Short mmCIF file of C-alpha atoms in Angstrom, two decimals:
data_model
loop_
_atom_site.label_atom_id
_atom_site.label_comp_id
_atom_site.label_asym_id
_atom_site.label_seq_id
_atom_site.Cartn_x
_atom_site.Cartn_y
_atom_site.Cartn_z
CA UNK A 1 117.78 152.74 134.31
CA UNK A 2 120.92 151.39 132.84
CA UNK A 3 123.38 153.41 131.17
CA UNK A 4 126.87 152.37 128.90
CA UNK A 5 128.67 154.90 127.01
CA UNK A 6 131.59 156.11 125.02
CA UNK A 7 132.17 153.60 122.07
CA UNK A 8 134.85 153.54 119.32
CA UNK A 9 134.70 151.86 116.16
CA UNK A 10 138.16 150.88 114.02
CA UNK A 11 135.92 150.12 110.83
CA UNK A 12 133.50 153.20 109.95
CA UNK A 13 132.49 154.80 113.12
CA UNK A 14 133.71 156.58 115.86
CA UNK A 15 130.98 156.51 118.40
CA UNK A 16 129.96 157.10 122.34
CA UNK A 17 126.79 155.16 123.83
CA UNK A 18 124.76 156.33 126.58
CA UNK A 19 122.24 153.51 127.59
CA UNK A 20 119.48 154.08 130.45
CA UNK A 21 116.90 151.41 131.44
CA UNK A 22 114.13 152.06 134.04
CA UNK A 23 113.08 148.64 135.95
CA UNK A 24 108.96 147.99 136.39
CA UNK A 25 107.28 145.02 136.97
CA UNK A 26 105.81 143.43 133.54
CA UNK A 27 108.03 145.91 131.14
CA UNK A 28 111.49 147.68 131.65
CA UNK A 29 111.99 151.02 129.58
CA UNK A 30 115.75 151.26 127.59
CA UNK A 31 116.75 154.68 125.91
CA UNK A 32 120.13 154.21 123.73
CA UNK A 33 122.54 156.71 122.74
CA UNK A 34 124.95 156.33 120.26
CA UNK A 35 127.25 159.52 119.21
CA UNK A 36 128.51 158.69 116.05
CA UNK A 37 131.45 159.97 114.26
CA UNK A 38 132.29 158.19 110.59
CA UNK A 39 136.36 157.44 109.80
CA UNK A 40 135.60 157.13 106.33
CA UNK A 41 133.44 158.79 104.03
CA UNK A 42 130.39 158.15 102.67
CA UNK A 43 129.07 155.99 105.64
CA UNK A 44 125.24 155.18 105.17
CA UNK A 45 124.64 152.40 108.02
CA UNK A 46 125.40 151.77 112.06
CA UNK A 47 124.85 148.32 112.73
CA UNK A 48 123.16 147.72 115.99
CA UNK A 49 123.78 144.27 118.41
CA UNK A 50 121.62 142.23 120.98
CA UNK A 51 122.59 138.94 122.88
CA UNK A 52 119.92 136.44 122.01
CA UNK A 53 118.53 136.80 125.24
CA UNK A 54 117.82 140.26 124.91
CA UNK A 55 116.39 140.24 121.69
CA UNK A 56 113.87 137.63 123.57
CA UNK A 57 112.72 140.40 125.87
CA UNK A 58 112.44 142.88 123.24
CA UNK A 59 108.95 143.52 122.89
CA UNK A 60 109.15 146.92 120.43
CA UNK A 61 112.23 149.26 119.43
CA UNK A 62 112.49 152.65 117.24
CA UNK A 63 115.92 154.41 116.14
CA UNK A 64 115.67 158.60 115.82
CA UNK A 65 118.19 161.29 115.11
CA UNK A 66 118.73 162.81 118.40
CA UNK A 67 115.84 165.91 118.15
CA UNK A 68 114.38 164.41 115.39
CA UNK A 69 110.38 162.85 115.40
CA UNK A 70 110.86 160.67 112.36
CA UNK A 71 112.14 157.11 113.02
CA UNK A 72 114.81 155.75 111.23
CA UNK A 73 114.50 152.76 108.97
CA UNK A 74 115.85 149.38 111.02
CA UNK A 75 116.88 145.77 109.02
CA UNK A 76 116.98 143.14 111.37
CA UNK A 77 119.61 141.17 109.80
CA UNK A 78 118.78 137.90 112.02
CA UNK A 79 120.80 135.78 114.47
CA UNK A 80 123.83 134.14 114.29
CA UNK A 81 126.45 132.57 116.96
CA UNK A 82 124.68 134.11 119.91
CA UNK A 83 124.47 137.25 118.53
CA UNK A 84 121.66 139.69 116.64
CA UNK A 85 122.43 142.30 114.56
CA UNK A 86 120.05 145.65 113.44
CA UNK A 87 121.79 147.49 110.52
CA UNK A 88 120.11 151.11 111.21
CA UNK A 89 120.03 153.45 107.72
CA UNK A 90 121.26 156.84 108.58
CA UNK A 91 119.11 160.10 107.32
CA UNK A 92 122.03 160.73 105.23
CA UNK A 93 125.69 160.05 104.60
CA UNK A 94 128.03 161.08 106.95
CA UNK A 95 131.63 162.96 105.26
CA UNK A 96 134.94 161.83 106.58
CA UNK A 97 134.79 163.17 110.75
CA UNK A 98 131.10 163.78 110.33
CA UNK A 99 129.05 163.25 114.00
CA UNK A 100 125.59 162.32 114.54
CA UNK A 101 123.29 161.19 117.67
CA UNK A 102 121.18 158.13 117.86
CA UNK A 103 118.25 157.90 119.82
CA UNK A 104 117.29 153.85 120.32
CA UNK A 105 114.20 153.43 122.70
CA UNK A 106 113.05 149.78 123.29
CA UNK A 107 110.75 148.14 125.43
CA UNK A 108 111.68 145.00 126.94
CA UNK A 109 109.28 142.31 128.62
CA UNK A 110 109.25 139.17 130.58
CA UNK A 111 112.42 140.38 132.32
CA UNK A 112 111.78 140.58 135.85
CA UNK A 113 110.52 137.85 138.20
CA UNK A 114 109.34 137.91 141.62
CA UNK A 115 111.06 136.64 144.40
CA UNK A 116 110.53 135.38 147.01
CA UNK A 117 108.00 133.76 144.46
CA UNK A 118 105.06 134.01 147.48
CA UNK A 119 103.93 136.68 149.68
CA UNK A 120 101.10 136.74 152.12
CA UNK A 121 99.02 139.87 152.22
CA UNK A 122 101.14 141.29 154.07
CA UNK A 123 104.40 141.14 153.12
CA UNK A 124 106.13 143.83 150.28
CA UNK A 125 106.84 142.66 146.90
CA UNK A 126 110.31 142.01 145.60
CA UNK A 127 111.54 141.31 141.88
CA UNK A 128 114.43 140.75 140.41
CA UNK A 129 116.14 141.62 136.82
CA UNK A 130 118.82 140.03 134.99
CA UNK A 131 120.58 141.50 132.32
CA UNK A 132 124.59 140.82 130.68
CA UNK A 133 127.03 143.09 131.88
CA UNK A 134 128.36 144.06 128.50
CA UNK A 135 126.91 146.01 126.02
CA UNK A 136 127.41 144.09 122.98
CA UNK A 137 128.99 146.07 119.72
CA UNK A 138 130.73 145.16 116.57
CA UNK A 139 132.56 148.16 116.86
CA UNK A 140 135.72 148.55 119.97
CA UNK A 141 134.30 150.03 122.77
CA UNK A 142 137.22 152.70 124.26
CA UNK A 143 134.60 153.36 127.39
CA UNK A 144 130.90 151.91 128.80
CA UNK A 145 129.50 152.49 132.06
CA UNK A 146 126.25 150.83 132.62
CA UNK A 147 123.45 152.29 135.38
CA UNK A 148 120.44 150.40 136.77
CA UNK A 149 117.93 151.84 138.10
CA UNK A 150 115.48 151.04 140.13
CA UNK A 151 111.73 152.38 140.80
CA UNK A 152 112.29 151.85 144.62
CA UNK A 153 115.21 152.98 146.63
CA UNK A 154 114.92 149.87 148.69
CA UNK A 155 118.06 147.61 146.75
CA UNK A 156 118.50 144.08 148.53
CA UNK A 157 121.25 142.69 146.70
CA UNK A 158 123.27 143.03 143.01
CA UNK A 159 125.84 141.28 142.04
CA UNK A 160 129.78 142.20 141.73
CA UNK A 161 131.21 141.61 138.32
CA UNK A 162 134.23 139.42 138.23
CA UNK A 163 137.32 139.24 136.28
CA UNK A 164 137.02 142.91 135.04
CA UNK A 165 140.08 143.74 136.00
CA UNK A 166 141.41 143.99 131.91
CA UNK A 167 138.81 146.67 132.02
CA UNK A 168 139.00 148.84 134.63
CA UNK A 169 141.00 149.78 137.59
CA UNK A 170 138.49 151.10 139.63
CA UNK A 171 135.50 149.20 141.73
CA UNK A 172 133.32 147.22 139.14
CA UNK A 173 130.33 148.61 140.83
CA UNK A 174 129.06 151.53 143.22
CA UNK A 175 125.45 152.27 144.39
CA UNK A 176 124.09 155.72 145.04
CA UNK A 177 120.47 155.59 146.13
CA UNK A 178 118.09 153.49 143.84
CA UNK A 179 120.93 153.12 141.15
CA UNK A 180 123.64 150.80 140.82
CA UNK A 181 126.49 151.60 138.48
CA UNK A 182 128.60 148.98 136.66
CA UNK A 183 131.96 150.36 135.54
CA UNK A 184 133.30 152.84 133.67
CA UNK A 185 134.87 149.78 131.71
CA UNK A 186 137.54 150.88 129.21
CA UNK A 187 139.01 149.92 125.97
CA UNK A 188 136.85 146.73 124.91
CA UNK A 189 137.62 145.26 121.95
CA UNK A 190 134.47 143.79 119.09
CA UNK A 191 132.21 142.21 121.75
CA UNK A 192 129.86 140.77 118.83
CA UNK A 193 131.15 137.40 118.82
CA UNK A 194 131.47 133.88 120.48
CA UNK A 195 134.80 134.35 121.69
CA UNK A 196 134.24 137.73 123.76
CA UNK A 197 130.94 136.69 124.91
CA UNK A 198 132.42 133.43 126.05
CA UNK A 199 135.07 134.96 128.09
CA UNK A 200 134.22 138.01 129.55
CA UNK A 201 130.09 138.44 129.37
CA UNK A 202 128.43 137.87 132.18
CA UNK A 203 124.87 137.91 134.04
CA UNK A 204 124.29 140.30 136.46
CA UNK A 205 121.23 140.87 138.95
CA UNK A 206 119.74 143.66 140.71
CA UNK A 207 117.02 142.52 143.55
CA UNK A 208 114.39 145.56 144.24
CA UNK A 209 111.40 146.44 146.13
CA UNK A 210 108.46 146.26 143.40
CA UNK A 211 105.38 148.84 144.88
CA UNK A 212 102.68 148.30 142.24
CA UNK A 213 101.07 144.96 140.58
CA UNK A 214 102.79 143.05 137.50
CA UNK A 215 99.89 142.90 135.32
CA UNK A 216 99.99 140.87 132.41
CA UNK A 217 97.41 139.52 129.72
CA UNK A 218 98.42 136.29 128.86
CA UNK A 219 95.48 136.46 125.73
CA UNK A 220 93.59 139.43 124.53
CA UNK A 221 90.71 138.83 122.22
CA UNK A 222 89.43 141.68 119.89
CA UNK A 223 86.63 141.58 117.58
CA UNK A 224 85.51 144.83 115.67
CA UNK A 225 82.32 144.91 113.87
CA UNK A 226 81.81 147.98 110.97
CA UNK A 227 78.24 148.62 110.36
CA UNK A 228 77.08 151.48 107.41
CA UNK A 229 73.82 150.78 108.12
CA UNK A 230 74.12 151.71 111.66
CA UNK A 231 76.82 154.12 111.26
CA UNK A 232 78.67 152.08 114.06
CA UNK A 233 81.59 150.53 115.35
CA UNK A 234 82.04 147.79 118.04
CA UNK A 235 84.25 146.73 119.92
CA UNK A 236 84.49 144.02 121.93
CA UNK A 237 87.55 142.87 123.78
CA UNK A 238 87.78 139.55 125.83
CA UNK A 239 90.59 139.97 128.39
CA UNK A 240 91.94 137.28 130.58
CA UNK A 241 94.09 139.56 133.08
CA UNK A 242 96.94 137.71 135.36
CA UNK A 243 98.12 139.07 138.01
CA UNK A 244 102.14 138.22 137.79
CA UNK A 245 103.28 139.11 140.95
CA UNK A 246 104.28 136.63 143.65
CA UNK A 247 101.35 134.25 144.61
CA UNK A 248 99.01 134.35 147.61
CA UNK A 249 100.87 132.38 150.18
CA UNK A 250 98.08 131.04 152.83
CA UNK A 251 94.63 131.73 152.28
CA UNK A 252 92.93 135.29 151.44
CA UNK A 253 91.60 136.91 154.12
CA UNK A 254 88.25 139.49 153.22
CA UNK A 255 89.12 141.26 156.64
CA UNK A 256 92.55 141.91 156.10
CA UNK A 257 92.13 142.99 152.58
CA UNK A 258 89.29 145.79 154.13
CA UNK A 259 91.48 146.81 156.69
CA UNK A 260 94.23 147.61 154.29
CA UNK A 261 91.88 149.19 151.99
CA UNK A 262 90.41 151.20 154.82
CA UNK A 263 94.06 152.80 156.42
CA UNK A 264 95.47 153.03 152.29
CA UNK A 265 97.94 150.77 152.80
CA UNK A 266 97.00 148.25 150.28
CA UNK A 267 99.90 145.63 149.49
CA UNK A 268 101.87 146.48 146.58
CA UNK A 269 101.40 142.98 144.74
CA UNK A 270 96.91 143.09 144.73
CA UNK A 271 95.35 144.46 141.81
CA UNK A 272 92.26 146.45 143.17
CA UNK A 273 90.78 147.42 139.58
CA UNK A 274 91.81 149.39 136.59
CA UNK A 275 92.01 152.48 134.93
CA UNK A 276 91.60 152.31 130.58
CA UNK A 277 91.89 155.24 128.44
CA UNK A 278 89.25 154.30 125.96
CA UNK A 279 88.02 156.58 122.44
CA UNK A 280 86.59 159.60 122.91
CA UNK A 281 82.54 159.70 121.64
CA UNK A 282 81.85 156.01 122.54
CA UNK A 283 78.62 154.99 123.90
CA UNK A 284 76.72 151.88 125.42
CA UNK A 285 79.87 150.86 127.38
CA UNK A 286 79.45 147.40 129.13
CA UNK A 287 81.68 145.30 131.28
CA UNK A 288 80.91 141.82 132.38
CA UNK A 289 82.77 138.99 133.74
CA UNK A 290 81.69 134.85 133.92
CA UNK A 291 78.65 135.54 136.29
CA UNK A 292 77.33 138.23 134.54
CA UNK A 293 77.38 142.13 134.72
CA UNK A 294 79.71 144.09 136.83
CA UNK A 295 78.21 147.41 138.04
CA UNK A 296 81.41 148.11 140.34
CA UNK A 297 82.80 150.85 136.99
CA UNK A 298 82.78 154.12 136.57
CA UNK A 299 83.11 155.60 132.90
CA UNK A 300 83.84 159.26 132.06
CA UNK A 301 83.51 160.27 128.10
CA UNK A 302 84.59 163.00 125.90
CA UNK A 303 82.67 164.14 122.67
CA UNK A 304 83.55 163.00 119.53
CA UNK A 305 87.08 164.86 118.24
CA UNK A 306 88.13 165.04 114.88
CA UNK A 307 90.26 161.69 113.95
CA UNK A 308 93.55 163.64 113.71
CA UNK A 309 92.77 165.05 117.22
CA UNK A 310 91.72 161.93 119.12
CA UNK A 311 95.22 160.92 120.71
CA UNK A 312 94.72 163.65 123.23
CA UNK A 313 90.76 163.11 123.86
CA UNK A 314 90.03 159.98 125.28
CA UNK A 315 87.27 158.61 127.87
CA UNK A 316 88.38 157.24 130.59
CA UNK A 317 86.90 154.09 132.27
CA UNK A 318 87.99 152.85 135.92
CA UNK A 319 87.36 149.13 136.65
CA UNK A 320 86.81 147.18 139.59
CA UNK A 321 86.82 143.48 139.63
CA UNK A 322 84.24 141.37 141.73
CA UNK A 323 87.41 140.30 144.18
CA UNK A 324 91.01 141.65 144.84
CA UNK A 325 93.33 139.98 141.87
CA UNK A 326 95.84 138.82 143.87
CA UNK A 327 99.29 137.11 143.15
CA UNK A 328 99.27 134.05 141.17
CA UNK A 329 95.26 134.54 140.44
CA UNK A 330 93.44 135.23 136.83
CA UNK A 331 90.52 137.42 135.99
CA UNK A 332 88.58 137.03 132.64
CA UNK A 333 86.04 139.54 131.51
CA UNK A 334 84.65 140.85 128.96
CA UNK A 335 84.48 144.71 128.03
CA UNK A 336 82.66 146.34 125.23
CA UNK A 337 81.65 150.06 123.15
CA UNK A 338 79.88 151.12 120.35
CA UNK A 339 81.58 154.68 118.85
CA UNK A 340 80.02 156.39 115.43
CA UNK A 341 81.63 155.43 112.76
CA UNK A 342 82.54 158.85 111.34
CA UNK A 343 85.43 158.95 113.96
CA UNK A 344 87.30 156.28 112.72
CA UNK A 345 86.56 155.66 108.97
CA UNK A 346 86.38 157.95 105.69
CA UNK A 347 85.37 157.69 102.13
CA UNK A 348 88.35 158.04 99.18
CA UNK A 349 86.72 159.07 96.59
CA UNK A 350 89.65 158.94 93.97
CA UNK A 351 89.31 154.71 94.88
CA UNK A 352 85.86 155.00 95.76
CA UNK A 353 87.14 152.87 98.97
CA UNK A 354 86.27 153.32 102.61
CA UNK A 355 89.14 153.51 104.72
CA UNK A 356 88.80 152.50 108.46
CA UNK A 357 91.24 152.75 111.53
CA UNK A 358 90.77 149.63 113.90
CA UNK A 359 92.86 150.22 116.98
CA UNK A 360 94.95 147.06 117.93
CA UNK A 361 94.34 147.15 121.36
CA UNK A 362 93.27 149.34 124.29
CA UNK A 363 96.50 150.22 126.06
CA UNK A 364 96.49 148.50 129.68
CA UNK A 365 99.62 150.76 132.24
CA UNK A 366 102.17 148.85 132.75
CA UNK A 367 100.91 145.26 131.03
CA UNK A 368 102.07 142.81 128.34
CA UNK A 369 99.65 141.39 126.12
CA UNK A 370 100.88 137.70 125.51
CA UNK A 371 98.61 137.02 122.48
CA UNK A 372 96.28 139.34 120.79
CA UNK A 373 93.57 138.05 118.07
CA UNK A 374 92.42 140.59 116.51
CA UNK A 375 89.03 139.86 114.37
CA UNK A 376 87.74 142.62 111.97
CA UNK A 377 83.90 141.94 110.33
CA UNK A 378 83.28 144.59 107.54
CA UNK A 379 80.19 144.82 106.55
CA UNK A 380 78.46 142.37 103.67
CA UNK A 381 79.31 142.12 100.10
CA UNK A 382 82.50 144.22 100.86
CA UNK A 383 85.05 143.69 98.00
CA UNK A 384 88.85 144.81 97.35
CA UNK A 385 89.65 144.08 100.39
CA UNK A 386 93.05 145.38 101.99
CA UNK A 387 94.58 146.06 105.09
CA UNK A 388 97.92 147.52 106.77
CA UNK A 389 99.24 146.82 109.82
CA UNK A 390 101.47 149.09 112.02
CA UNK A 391 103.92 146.13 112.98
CA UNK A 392 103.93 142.69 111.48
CA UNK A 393 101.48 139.77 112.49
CA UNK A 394 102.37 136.56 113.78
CA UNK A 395 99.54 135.16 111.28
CA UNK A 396 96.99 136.56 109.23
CA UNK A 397 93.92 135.10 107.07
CA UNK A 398 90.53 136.07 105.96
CA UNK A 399 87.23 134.45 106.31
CA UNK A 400 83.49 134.50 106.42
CA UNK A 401 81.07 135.33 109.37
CA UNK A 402 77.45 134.51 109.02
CA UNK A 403 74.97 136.28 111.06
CA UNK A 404 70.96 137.30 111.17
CA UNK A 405 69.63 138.45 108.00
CA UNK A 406 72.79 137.88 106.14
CA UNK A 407 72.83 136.38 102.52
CA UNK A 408 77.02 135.76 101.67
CA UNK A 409 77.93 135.93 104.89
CA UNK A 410 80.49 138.99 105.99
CA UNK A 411 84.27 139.32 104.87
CA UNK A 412 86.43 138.70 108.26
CA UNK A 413 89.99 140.07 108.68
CA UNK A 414 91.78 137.21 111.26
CA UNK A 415 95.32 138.46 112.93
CA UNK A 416 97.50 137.60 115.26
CA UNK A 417 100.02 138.85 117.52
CA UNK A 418 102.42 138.50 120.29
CA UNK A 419 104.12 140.25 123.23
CA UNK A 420 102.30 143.92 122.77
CA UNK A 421 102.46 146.45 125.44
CA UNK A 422 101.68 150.42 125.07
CA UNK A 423 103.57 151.20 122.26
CA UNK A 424 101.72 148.49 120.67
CA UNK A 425 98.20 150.70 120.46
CA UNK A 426 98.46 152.19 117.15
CA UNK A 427 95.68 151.74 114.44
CA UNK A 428 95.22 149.03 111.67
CA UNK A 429 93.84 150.63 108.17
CA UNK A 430 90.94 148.57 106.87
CA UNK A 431 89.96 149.55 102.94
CA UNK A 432 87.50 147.59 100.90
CA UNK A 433 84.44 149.12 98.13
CA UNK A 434 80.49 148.42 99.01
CA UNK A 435 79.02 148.38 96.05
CA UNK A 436 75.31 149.15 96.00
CA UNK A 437 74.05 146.24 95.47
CA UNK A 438 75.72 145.03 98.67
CA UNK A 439 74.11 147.82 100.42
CA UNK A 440 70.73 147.23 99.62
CA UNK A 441 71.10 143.28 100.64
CA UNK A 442 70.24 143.98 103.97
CA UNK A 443 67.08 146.15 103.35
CA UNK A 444 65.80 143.76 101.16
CA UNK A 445 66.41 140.81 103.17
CA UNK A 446 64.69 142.36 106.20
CA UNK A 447 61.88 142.66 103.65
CA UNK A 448 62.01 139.69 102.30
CA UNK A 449 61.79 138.55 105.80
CA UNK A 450 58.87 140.11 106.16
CA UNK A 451 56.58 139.47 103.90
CA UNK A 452 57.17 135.62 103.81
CA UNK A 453 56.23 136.21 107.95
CA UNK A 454 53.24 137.74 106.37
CA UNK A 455 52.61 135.84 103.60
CA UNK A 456 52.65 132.63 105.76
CA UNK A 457 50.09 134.44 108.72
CA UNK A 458 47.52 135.01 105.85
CA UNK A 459 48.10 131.67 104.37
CA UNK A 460 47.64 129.94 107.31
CA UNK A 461 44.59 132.24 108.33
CA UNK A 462 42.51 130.81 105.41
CA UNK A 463 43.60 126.97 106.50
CA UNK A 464 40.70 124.88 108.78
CA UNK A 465 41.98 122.89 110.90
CA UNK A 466 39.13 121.82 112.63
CA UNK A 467 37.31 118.69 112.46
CA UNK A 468 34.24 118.10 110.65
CA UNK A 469 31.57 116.03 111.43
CA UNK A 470 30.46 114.01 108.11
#
């Protein structure tokens, strides 16, 4: 967890930061707090800044009123010398002396990395996180202290800031357990520019004992299927899972691997299997891989909830590869569920739309999703189509997907997107009209099927085909 705090601004704000970030393998956890006090009236805006580098990692972010559930609206205001700035809108104006807290929680990704970069299957895992020293601010900074902390009390190294000494007079940096403190550092002056980040920002990094796999997806593909007819959604996800970790060094051995499993003392960098919180009321669950059909699962589910109640019903669904996934090694497979359709859609009838809720993904602990395509096949001769996403896409386009019995072909919802983790799992709204016509398509195709089947059989009853002797 890192902290920095106490932060004072000569423009409009007054302000003390408290920052913590919790280290994990694939994603490290950041909290912000920023106690604000305005030296001028009427102040609407707190303008937030990230080193380029860290606004790489970031991976999702949300600004609250200290106590408050309701996020705060965020304008990312782009890039510029080295620098990115987030101009946060406040619920309301602060009066002249006015105080307010700031709650910033952000996700970061792709900021650890193991090392040593192999282990054999028997050695611990190790990782290690770099991050700047300085918090940056466009605001003077009277006081930050900065904690890191890690999810193992077993620190090898971590560096010792240099050249701090316009900063603070006592040591640059202590240790007490599994955290490592940088600072107090006092009376900093703007730190949003080249000039302060050129002369007194600098990397430091905190080597840790890792105990759990660093999972991570490098592409995720989702296709969702709404059927009236059928009263039915599917969903189909095609996951190619990475195991991040350190690689394999030397071959795998079965008997080691048993032995380990056998005394629970599994090495902290092998992915045994996995545990997915999946929709309550779903049904025909399956789960195969390149050879075929993986039995090695065991699914638990939960009636079907009322939509508004379904974030705390879920099934739950615990996988286990064919092999061990170690370090450095990939495993693609396939996972699928049909759920009724009632759970996730509804009927406006002000619009006379249908209005569906298409999860994004299914939230894998502790992973980053690379890539995600997300397909979405409504059913045929649906019109007015719209949809809303929780988070913008990388890309986005519609299209057509032909299947059995179909006349037009089915109106296909094609997005993208990049670097998702938990936070990511929030619902996509689908609305389009079915006219009748459209709805009676399919029954009359299937007839019209039918009877040219039987219309041919008789036709071709009444034709001889043998040969006659003249």
């Amino acid at each position: 967890m890192r902290w920095c705090a106490v932060s004072v601004s000569l423009l409009s704000f007054i302000l003390a930061t408290g920052q913590g970030r919790l280290l994990g393998g694939s994603l490290v956890q950041v909290t912000t707090t920023y106690a604000v006090k305005a030296l001028q009236a009427n102040a609407k805006v707190y303008t937030i800044a990230l080193g380029d580098a860290e606004k790489q990692t970031t991976s999702w972010f949300e600004a609250k009123v200290k106590g408050q559930p309701t996020a705060l609206p965020a304008v990312d205001r782009g890039s510029a010398n080295g620098v990115h700035l987030i101009d946060i809108t406040l619920p309301k104006a602060l009066a002249l002396n006015a105080s307010l807290n700031i709650v910033l929680d952000a996700i970061h990704t792709h900021a650890t990395y193991p090392w040593p970069e192999t282990a054999s299957q028997q050695d611990e895992q190790a990782l290690k996180y770099k991050t700047d020293l300085f918090v940056l601010s466009p605001y003077h900074t009277a006081v930050q202290r900065t904690k890191i902390r890690s999810p193992s009390p077993t620190i090898h190294s971590y560096t010792t800031p240099q050249k701090v000494d316009a900063f603070t007079l006592d040591a640059p940096v202590t240790k007490t357990g599994a955290t490592v403190t940088y600072g107090p550092y006092n009376n900093i002056a703007p730190s949003a520019n080249n000039k302060f980040i050129s002369e007194h920002q600098q990397s430091v990094v905190l080597h840790f004992n890792y105990e759990y796999p660093v999972l991570e997806v490098p592409i995720l593909k989702r296709s969702a299927e709404i059927s009236h007819w059928g009263a039915n959604l599917n969903i189909q996800d095609e996951i190619n899972l990475h195991n991040a970790g350190p690689a394999l060094k030397g071959h795998f051995s079965r008997l080691e691997h048993q032995t380990q499993s056998f005394y629970k003392r599994s090495a902290p960098h092998v992915i045994p299997g996995l545990t997915l919180h999946l929709p309550a009321g779903i049904r025909n669950t399956y789960f195969y891989d390149l050879v075929g059909n993986v039995s090695t699962s065991r699914l638990r589910t939960t009636p079907s909830v009322p939509k508004n109640a379904q974030a705390n019903q879920y099934s739950v669904l615990e996988l286990k590869p064919r092999y061990p996934i170690m370090g450095g090694w990939n495993y693609s497979f396939t996972l699928g569920w049909d759920s009724p359709l009632a759970d996730s859609a509804s009927f406006d009838k002000t619009t006379g739309k249908y209005i569906v809720q298409i999860p994004v993904l299914t939230s894998i602990p502790a992973a980053v999703v690379n890539e995600a395509e997300i397909t979405i096949v409504l059913p045929e001769g649906a019109t007015d189509v719209d949809f809303a996403t929780p988070f913008p896409a990388v890309s986005s386009f519609t299209s057509t997907h032909i299947t059995y019995l179909d006349t037009v072909g089915r109106p296909t919802i094609n997005l993208v997107f990049k670097n998702l983790t938990e936070r990511h799992a929030q619902p996509i709204f689908v609305s389009y009209r079915v006219p009748l016509s459209a709805h009676l398509k399919k029954p009359i195709a299937v007839a019209v099927a039918f009877f040219s089947v039987f219309a041919f059989t008789l036709i071709a009853r009444r034709i001889d085909l043998r040969i006659h002797k003249k």
